[in-house]
Every structure is written in C-alpha cells, then in structure tokens.
Coordinates of C-alpha atoms in Angstrom, one line a residue:
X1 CA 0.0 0.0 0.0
X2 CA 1.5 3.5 -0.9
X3 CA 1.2 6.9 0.9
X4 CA -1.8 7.6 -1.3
X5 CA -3.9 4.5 -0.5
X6 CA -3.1 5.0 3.1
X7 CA -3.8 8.4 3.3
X8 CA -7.8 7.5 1.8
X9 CA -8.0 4.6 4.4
X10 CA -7.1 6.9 7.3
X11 CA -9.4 9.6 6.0
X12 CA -12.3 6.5 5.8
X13 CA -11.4 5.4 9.6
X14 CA -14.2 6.2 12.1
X15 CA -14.1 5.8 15.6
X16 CA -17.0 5.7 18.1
X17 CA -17.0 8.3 20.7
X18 CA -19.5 7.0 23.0
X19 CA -21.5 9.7 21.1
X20 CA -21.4 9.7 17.7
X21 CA -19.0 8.4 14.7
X22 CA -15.7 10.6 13.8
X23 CA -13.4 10.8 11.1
X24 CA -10.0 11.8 11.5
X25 CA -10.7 15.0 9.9
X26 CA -14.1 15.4 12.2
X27 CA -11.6 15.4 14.8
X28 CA -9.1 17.5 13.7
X29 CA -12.2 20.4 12.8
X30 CA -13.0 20.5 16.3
X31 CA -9.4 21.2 17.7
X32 CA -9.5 24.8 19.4
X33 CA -8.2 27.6 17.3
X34 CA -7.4 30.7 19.1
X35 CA -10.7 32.1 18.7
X36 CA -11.8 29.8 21.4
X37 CA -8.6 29.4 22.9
X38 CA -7.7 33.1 23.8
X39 CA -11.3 34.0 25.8
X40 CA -9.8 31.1 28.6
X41 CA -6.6 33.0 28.6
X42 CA -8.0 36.3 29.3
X43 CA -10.2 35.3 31.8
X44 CA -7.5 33.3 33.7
X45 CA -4.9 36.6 33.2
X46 CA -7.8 38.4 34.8
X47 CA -7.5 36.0 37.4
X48 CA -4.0 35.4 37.9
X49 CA -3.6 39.2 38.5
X50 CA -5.9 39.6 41.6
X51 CA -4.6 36.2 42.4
X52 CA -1.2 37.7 42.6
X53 CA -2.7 41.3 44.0
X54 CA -4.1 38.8 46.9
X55 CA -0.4 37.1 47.5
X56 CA -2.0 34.0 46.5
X57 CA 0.6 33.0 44.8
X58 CA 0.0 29.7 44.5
X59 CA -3.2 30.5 43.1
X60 CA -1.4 33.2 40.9
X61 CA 1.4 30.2 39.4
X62 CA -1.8 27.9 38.9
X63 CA -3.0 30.6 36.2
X64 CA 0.3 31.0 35.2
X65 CA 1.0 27.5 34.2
X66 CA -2.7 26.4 32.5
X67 CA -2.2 29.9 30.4
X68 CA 1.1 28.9 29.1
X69 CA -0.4 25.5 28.2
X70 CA -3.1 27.0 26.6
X71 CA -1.0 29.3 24.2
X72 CA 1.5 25.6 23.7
X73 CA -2.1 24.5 23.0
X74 CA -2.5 27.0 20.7
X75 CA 0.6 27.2 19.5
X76 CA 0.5 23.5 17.9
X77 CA -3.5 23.7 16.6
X78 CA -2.4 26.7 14.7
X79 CA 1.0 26.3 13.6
X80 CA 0.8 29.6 11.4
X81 CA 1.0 31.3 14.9
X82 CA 3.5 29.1 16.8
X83 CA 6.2 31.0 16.8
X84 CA 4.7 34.1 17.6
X85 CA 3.6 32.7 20.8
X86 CA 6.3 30.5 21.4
X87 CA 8.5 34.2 21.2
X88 CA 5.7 35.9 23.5
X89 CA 6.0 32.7 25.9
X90 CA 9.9 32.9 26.4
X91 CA 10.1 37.1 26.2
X92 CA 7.1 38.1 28.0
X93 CA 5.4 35.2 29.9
X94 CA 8.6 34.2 31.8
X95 CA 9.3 37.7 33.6
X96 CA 5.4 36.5 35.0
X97 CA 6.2 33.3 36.1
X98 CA 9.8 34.2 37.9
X99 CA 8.0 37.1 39.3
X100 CA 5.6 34.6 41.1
X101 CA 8.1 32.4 42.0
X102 CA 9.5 34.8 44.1
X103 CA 6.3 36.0 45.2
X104 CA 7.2 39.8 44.1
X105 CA 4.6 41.8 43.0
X106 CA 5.9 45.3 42.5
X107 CA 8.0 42.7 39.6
X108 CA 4.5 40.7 39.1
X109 CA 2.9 44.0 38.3
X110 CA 5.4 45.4 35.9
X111 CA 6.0 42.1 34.0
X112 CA 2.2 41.6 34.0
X113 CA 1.8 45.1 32.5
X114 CA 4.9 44.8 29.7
X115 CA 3.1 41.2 28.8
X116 CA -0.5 42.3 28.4
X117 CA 0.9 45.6 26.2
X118 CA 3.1 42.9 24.1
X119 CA 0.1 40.6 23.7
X120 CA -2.0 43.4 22.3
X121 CA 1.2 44.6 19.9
X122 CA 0.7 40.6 18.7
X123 CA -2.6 41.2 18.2
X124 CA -1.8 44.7 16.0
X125 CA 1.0 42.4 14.1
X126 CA -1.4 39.7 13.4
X127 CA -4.1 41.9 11.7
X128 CA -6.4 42.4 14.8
X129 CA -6.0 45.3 16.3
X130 CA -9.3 45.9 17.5
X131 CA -8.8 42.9 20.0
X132 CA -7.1 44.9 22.6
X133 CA -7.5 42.9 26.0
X134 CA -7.3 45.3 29.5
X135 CA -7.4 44.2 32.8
X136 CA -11.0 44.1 34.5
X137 CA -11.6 47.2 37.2
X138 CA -12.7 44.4 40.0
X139 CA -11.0 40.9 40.5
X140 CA -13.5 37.9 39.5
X141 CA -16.4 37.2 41.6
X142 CA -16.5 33.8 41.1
X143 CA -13.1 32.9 43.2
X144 CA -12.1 33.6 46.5
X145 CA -8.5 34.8 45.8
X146 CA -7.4 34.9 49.6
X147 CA -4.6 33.2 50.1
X148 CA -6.2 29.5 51.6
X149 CA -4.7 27.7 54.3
X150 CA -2.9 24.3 54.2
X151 CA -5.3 22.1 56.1

C-alpha cells in the first residue's frame, strides 16, 4: 500500500465516541483555534492578576501554568501562529512566572503590565488590532482569591 492509499483509508477510519462516529478529519475540525482558545486565557490573566494582588501566589502560578499551556495548546493547533507565541511565551510570559516564583509583586505587576501591552502589539502584528484585552476594574467574583490555608 503506498502513501496515497493509506492516506484515503485513514481519512475512511471512524471511531466511536460514545457519542457519535468521527473521522479523522471530524476530529481534527474541532481542535480549538485561538478564537476559542484566547477567551480562557484572558479570563484566567484576569484571574492570575488579583490572584497575585491577593499574594495567593499559589493560586497566581496555577493561572500562570494552564495559560502557558493554553498558548503551547495554541501554539500546535495553529502552527501559522507558533512561533509568535512561542517568542511571546519565552520574552514576556517568563518575567510573570519568575516574578511569582519569588512572590514579588511590585515585579509581578510590571511584567504583568509589559506582557499584556506585548500581547495586544501581537494582536496589531497579526491583523487584529481591534482585540485589545485590558485588565478588569474588580477581580472575579466567582473565586475567593485569599490566600487558603494548608489544612
């Protein structure tokens, strides 16, 4: 069997998700884009910054992490944008991180501040610069961001 012929039988393959039969390509049309990826980011940002504002750090390095696994996420569903956000991850999303780590917020707040103005020059680079993200007024109501004791 050559490339060809293999390439039609994995495009014939379906599987049964306990809901419905998928093709391959069913599968790979309902992989996030960034559209749906970036709305999750914003709203954990929003909540990694009172997180932080609250010294719960370890609250604040929880939305650090799943927001750099969202943009790896992104990153490899959309290769046309992986290394604009790989770039982004390593020049403007590690100052955040190591500024948690040491539980610094003056730092926090002024890496915070450079990455959110570099994410919305991204969003000017990449043809949407009326997507222009900025930090709620009042931290999210639906966590308690004080720090929580270890039990």
């Amino acid at each position: 069997m050559d490339d060809e012929q293999l390439r039609e039988k994995l495009k014939a393959l379906t599987v049964w998700t306990g809901h419905r039969e998928m093709s391959l390509t069913d599968v790979a049309t309902i992989q996030p884009g960034l559209g749906r990826i970036m709305p999750e980011v914003g709203t954990r940002t929003w909540k990694l910054y009172y997180a932080a504002q609250a010294e719960n750090w370890a609250l604040a390095a929880f939305q650090a992490k799943e927001i750099k696994a969202l943009m790896e996420l992104g990153a490899f569903t959309r290769p046309k944008h992986a290394d604009a956000l790989n770039k982004y991850l390593e020049k403007n999303w590690k100052p955040v991180q190591e500024a948690i780590n040491t539980q610094d917020f003056p730092a926090f707040e002024a890496a915070f501040t450079k990455a959110v103005d570099a994410g919305n020059a991204y969003h000017k680079l990449k043809d949407k610069p009326y997507i222009v993200w900025k930090l709620p007024d009042v931290p999210p109501p639906d966590l308690d961001l004080r720090p929580q004791k270890k039990s």
